Amino acid sequence: MGLLSRLKEIFTGEDKESGKKPVKIPVVDQEKSGPVKPVEETVEKPMVKPADVKTEQKLDGEIKEEKPVVNKITVGHVHMSGCTGCLVSLADNYEGLFKILDDYADLVYCLTLADVRHIPEMDVALVEGSVCLQDECSVREIKETREKAKVVVALGGCAAYGNITRFCRGGQWNQPQHESFVPIGDLIDVDLYIPSCPPGAEAIRNVCVMAYLLLQGTDEQKELAAAYLKPLMDLAKKGTEACGCDLMVDVINQGLCMGCGTCAASCPVRAITIEYGRPNIDREMCIKCGACYAQCPRSFFNFDVMNQFEGIIEAIDGAMGKGGE
Amino acid sequence: MVLGNYKTAVSARAADPEILKYSQDGGIVTQLFAYALEEGIIDGAIVAGPGDEPWKPEPVVATTKEELLAARGTRYTISPNMMLIKEATRSYGLDKVGIVGTPCQMQAVRKAQLYPMAMRKVPDKIALAIGIFCMENFPYQGLETIVEDHCKTKMESAVKMDIGKGKFSVYTERGALSQIPLAATHKYEQPGCHVCLDYVANLADVSTGSVGSPDGWSTVFVRTKKGEDVWTKAINAGYFETKDIADVKPGLDLVTKLATGKIDKNKKTLEERATMGVGKGLRNPYI
């Protein structure tokens, strides 16, 4: 909200606090406010009066009311024990993130981007990182997230499967007792997983758009969004453990692997090679992020959604403001 | 719907005699990628290039026509082309990636575009996905057994392999032809192929295969806007000879027949899997 317009100001270079801006305004508004404004063109004035800042905030408020804020969903980013890589991945949508925050979602909680100290009520909570059992605050916060959010999303391998934090054994300065890190699903019910370390920026974007359609779209859009999100919800029901071994247990052992090589491409640590047309997992290197299994076309494949890939990609591009080439 | 969504279907072959010389049928994939490379529609293509052992393909990123020519022809064994999909955008730095693959690999491409969980910066870089008709695939050792044990031909002396008219054929460099009935090869198929419900690469931009067209020609389905765009441009530039699919001999009826056959057979496999044990079954990947 306020944060967004502030960010936009920074990125579009329209910083109203600087002395240059008042020069521009009189030119545009000359008809209305006639000869009064040109007086402000003197450089000294903004330096004297910090009251300019307040004027800016009033403008901000007006803009807010003009927008159809009612239809937006509220989203929060809850940070547990993680490296902030997932948040960076979200931010890597670049202008797409602004589009999301402009039209689809209000960021109501985010330690790095929103100045809010306590977890508020929200529609969707994106949780990054695993929960440290020895950290009271983390345990309390994850429970609070579940209570206050309608939908809890495990964003990334740590929240979904523990990922690299599974290998912690404590002994770190200055909290040597912090040794047990569990995926959030071990403490609360999670509605949806977005696996991998970190999840692709586009995956987060797609889920955001689909979540918006599910909550605010037409009946047809709701149906599509539900079909799209279902496999990710099924992953959340499946459990809180993932490993490259899933490929062996759930794909090769089940007689489903056809050696397409997707798993090798998806592994963020290159622990997977293809031997004899099948994935070979270096288990010493596997970080348990769940990427390979989630990305495998034989782990899940919903014809309802994927047969319409062209339309869906166009729709998402359109929703993100890339349509009409 | 057996043949998937498509905008046009034609019988075609490459206009370039150099490509046709060692191509499997009409040389569609090689010619279309060569055209797309020339025109800058793609920066490179992931193709099944030559590997260490004879007839064992290895996925490579081809960025020149020479590399494409080295990869032409069909090898009836697994080439994990998807393995390079992310690498092509990283190490090779391609912005517009072409990829050729079997129907299952096209499914993987589309899944990677819609659910790009571990496919960062991949979805918008797929510029042209060409699918090839596929009934089933053999593991390399399976193919070796078929060629060496059943066809009594050394892998390294084979110059071409072909499946058609109910037979598996191996041509040698000295002009000999060894054929066995296709039925004898079924036991060497990889099991993962038996749950696949797609014969004609429904999810590709352009899909192609020999079935339905006369010898030396290929049937081509143009399926998406992207595919149509590239195909129309290539036709207008004179890169392909075409015939109306309605006028050629076996025609789409045969393609429909084979596609239906694959779907029926594999649906049955899926049903059997569901009750394979006593009160227990195996997983259905289609949920």
PDB file of N, CA, C and O in Angstrom, chain B residues 24-25 55 76 147 151 153-165 167-179 215:
ATOM      1  N   GLN B  24      16.194 -39.381 -41.168  1.00  0.00           N
ATOM      2  CA  GLN B  24      15.398 -40.582 -40.975  1.00  0.00           C
ATOM      3  C   GLN B  24      14.316 -40.675 -42.045  1.00  0.00           C
ATOM      4  O   GLN B  24      14.208 -41.662 -42.744  1.00  0.00           O
ATOM      5  N   ASP B  25      13.524 -39.599 -42.181  1.00  0.00           N
ATOM      6  CA  ASP B  25      12.465 -39.587 -43.187  1.00  0.00           C
ATOM      7  C   ASP B  25      12.518 -38.274 -43.974  1.00  0.00           C
ATOM      8  O   ASP B  25      13.324 -38.126 -44.856  1.00  0.00           O
ATOM      9  N   TRP B  55      25.326 -45.628 -31.795  1.00  0.00           N
ATOM     10  CA  TRP B  55      23.871 -45.578 -31.646  1.00  0.00           C
ATOM     11  C   TRP B  55      23.424 -45.213 -30.239  1.00  0.00           C
ATOM     12  O   TRP B  55      22.286 -45.422 -29.871  1.00  0.00           O
ATOM     13  N   TYR B  76      16.850 -45.366 -31.644  1.00  0.00           N
ATOM     14  CA  TYR B  76      15.718 -45.853 -30.868  1.00  0.00           C
ATOM     15  C   TYR B  76      16.068 -46.116 -29.419  1.00  0.00           C
ATOM     16  O   TYR B  76      15.755 -47.152 -28.863  1.00  0.00           O
ATOM     17  N   VAL B 147      19.584 -55.480 -31.860  1.00  0.00           N
ATOM     18  CA  VAL B 147      20.409 -55.359 -33.062  1.00  0.00           C
ATOM     19  C   VAL B 147      21.435 -56.496 -33.147  1.00  0.00           C
ATOM     20  O   VAL B 147      21.578 -57.147 -34.180  1.00  0.00           O
ATOM     21  N   CYS B 151      19.050 -59.288 -34.656  1.00  0.00           N
ATOM     22  CA  CYS B 151      19.302 -58.957 -36.062  1.00  0.00           C
ATOM     23  C   CYS B 151      20.682 -59.417 -36.526  1.00  0.00           C
ATOM     24  O   CYS B 151      21.039 -59.251 -37.701  1.00  0.00           O
ATOM     25  N   THR B 153      23.605 -58.191 -36.145  1.00  0.00           N
ATOM     26  CA  THR B 153      24.377 -57.098 -36.750  1.00  0.00           C
ATOM     27  C   THR B 153      25.154 -56.370 -35.665  1.00  0.00           C
ATOM     28  O   THR B 153      24.625 -56.124 -34.579  1.00  0.00           O
ATOM     29  N   LYS B 154      26.410 -56.058 -35.963  1.00  0.00           N
ATOM     30  CA  LYS B 154      27.197 -55.284 -35.010  1.00  0.00           C
ATOM     31  C   LYS B 154      26.655 -53.858 -34.930  1.00  0.00           C
ATOM     32  O   LYS B 154      26.328 -53.264 -35.964  1.00  0.00           O
ATOM     33  N   MET B 155      26.573 -53.308 -33.724  1.00  0.00           N
ATOM     34  CA  MET B 155      26.072 -51.947 -33.572  1.00  0.00           C
ATOM     35  C   MET B 155      26.860 -50.969 -34.429  1.00  0.00           C
ATOM     36  O   MET B 155      26.304 -50.079 -35.057  1.00  0.00           O
ATOM     37  N   GLU B 156      28.204 -51.142 -34.441  1.00  0.00           N
ATOM     38  CA  GLU B 156      29.016 -50.151 -35.155  1.00  0.00           C
ATOM     39  C   GLU B 156      28.909 -50.264 -36.671  1.00  0.00           C
ATOM     40  O   GLU B 156      29.263 -49.336 -37.389  1.00  0.00           O
ATOM     41  N   SER B 157      28.428 -51.408 -37.172  1.00  0.00           N
ATOM     42  CA  SER B 157      28.338 -51.506 -38.632  1.00  0.00           C
ATOM     43  C   SER B 157      26.952 -51.109 -39.145  1.00  0.00           C
ATOM     44  O   SER B 157      26.718 -51.070 -40.341  1.00  0.00           O
ATOM     45  N   ALA B 158      26.027 -50.824 -38.225  1.00  0.00           N
ATOM     46  CA  ALA B 158      24.696 -50.389 -38.666  1.00  0.00           C
ATOM     47  C   ALA B 158      24.767 -48.938 -39.122  1.00  0.00           C
ATOM     48  O   ALA B 158      25.416 -48.109 -38.496  1.00  0.00           O
ATOM     49  N   VAL B 159      24.136 -48.634 -40.265  1.00  0.00           N
ATOM     50  CA  VAL B 159      24.113 -47.246 -40.718  1.00  0.00           C
ATOM     51  C   VAL B 159      22.736 -46.622 -40.559  1.00  0.00           C
ATOM     52  O   VAL B 159      22.588 -45.413 -40.521  1.00  0.00           O
ATOM     53  N   LYS B 160      21.720 -47.445 -40.475  1.00  0.00           N
ATOM     54  CA  LYS B 160      20.390 -46.905 -40.258  1.00  0.00           C
ATOM     55  C   LYS B 160      19.495 -47.949 -39.601  1.00  0.00           C
ATOM     56  O   LYS B 160      19.626 -49.140 -39.882  1.00  0.00           O
ATOM     57  N   MET B 161      18.647 -47.485 -38.693  1.00  0.00           N
ATOM     58  CA  MET B 161      17.636 -48.367 -38.115  1.00  0.00           C
ATOM     59  C   MET B 161      16.286 -47.760 -38.395  1.00  0.00           C
ATOM     60  O   MET B 161      16.140 -46.549 -38.474  1.00  0.00           O
ATOM     61  N   ASP B 162      15.299 -48.616 -38.539  1.00  0.00           N
ATOM     62  CA  ASP B 162      13.998 -48.114 -38.937  1.00  0.00           C
ATOM     63  C   ASP B 162      12.901 -49.009 -38.367  1.00  0.00           C
ATOM     64  O   ASP B 162      13.054 -50.230 -38.312  1.00  0.00           O
ATOM     65  N   ILE B 163      11.821 -48.383 -37.933  1.00  0.00           N
ATOM     66  CA  ILE B 163      10.664 -49.168 -37.533  1.00  0.00           C
ATOM     67  C   ILE B 163       9.524 -48.789 -38.454  1.00  0.00           C
ATOM     68  O   ILE B 163       9.207 -47.610 -38.622  1.00  0.00           O
ATOM     69  N   GLY B 164       8.921 -49.786 -39.081  1.00  0.00           N
ATOM     70  CA  GLY B 164       7.804 -49.476 -39.968  1.00  0.00           C
ATOM     71  C   GLY B 164       7.232 -50.748 -40.545  1.00  0.00           C
ATOM     72  O   GLY B 164       7.933 -51.758 -40.673  1.00  0.00           O
ATOM     73  N   LYS B 165       5.990 -50.686 -40.892  1.00  0.00           N
ATOM     74  CA  LYS B 165       5.286 -51.828 -41.512  1.00  0.00           C
ATOM     75  C   LYS B 165       5.455 -53.101 -40.694  1.00  0.00           C
ATOM     76  O   LYS B 165       5.683 -54.200 -41.223  1.00  0.00           O
ATOM     77  N   LYS B 167       7.859 -54.043 -38.833  1.00  0.00           N
ATOM     78  CA  LYS B 167       9.186 -54.650 -38.752  1.00  0.00           C
ATOM     79  C   LYS B 167      10.210 -53.693 -38.165  1.00  0.00           C
ATOM     80  O   LYS B 167      10.098 -52.480 -38.293  1.00  0.00           O
ATOM     81  N   PHE B 168      11.221 -54.270 -37.522  1.00  0.00           N
ATOM     82  CA  PHE B 168      12.377 -53.507 -37.076  1.00  0.00           C
ATOM     83  C   PHE B 168      13.502 -53.824 -38.051  1.00  0.00           C
ATOM     84  O   PHE B 168      13.877 -54.991 -38.227  1.00  0.00           O
ATOM     85  N   SER B 169      14.028 -52.806 -38.731  1.00  0.00           N
ATOM     86  CA  SER B 169      15.031 -53.054 -39.763  1.00  0.00           C
ATOM     87  C   SER B 169      16.353 -52.394 -39.423  1.00  0.00           C
ATOM     88  O   SER B 169      16.392 -51.289 -38.890  1.00  0.00           O
ATOM     89  N   VAL B 170      17.439 -53.121 -39.725  1.00  0.00           N
ATOM     90  CA  VAL B 170      18.776 -52.560 -39.567  1.00  0.00           C
ATOM     91  C   VAL B 170      19.498 -52.643 -40.910  1.00  0.00           C
ATOM     92  O   VAL B 170      19.556 -53.702 -41.530  1.00  0.00           O
ATOM     93  N   TYR B 171      19.998 -51.505 -41.380  1.00  0.00           N
ATOM     94  CA  TYR B 171      20.759 -51.456 -42.629  1.00  0.00           C
ATOM     95  C   TYR B 171      22.241 -51.362 -42.273  1.00  0.00           C
ATOM     96  O   TYR B 171      22.622 -50.592 -41.400  1.00  0.00           O
ATOM     97  N   THR B 172      23.087 -52.131 -42.950  1.00  0.00           N
ATOM     98  CA  THR B 172      24.520 -52.064 -42.650  1.00  0.00           C
ATOM     99  C   THR B 172      25.252 -51.268 -43.724  1.00  0.00           C
ATOM    100  O   THR B 172      24.708 -51.006 -44.798  1.00  0.00           O
ATOM    101  N   GLU B 173      26.522 -50.970 -43.413  1.00  0.00           N
ATOM    102  CA  GLU B 173      27.292 -50.160 -44.347  1.00  0.00           C
ATOM    103  C   GLU B 173      27.596 -50.919 -45.644  1.00  0.00           C
ATOM    104  O   GLU B 173      27.878 -50.322 -46.665  1.00  0.00           O
ATOM    105  N   ARG B 174      27.557 -52.247 -45.598  1.00  0.00           N
ATOM    106  CA  ARG B 174      27.846 -53.019 -46.803  1.00  0.00           C
ATOM    107  C   ARG B 174      26.567 -53.346 -47.581  1.00  0.00           C
ATOM    108  O   ARG B 174      26.556 -54.166 -48.485  1.00  0.00           O
ATOM    109  N   GLY B 175      25.474 -52.718 -47.162  1.00  0.00           N
ATOM    110  CA  GLY B 175      24.251 -52.848 -47.951  1.00  0.00           C
ATOM    111  C   GLY B 175      23.319 -53.961 -47.515  1.00  0.00           C
ATOM    112  O   GLY B 175      22.290 -54.211 -48.135  1.00  0.00           O
ATOM    113  N   ALA B 176      23.673 -54.683 -46.441  1.00  0.00           N
ATOM    114  CA  ALA B 176      22.803 -55.754 -45.989  1.00  0.00           C
ATOM    115  C   ALA B 176      21.630 -55.183 -45.207  1.00  0.00           C
ATOM    116  O   ALA B 176      21.722 -54.127 -44.589  1.00  0.00           O
ATOM    117  N   LEU B 177      20.518 -55.886 -45.249  1.00  0.00           N
ATOM    118  CA  LEU B 177      19.353 -55.462 -44.498  1.00  0.00           C
ATOM    119  C   LEU B 177      18.901 -56.608 -43.611  1.00  0.00           C
ATOM    120  O   LEU B 177      18.743 -57.735 -44.074  1.00  0.00           O
ATOM    121  N   SER B 178      18.774 -56.335 -42.324  1.00  0.00           N
ATOM    122  CA  SER B 178      18.332 -57.366 -41.407  1.00  0.00           C
ATOM    123  C   SER B 178      17.015 -56.931 -40.781  1.00  0.00           C
ATOM    124  O   SER B 178      16.916 -55.825 -40.276  1.00  0.00           O
ATOM    125  N   GLN B 179      16.015 -57.797 -40.856  1.00  0.00           N
ATOM    126  CA  GLN B 179      14.707 -57.416 -40.328  1.00  0.00           C
ATOM    127  C   GLN B 179      14.174 -58.453 -39.357  1.00  0.00           C
ATOM    128  O   GLN B 179      14.372 -59.651 -39.554  1.00  0.00           O
ATOM    129  N   ASP B 215       7.231 -43.042 -48.063  1.00  0.00           N
ATOM    130  CA  ASP B 215       8.647 -43.166 -47.693  1.00  0.00           C
ATOM    131  C   ASP B 215       9.408 -41.888 -48.068  1.00  0.00           C
ATOM    132  O   ASP B 215       9.224 -41.335 -49.146  1.00  0.00           O
TER     133      ASP B 215
END
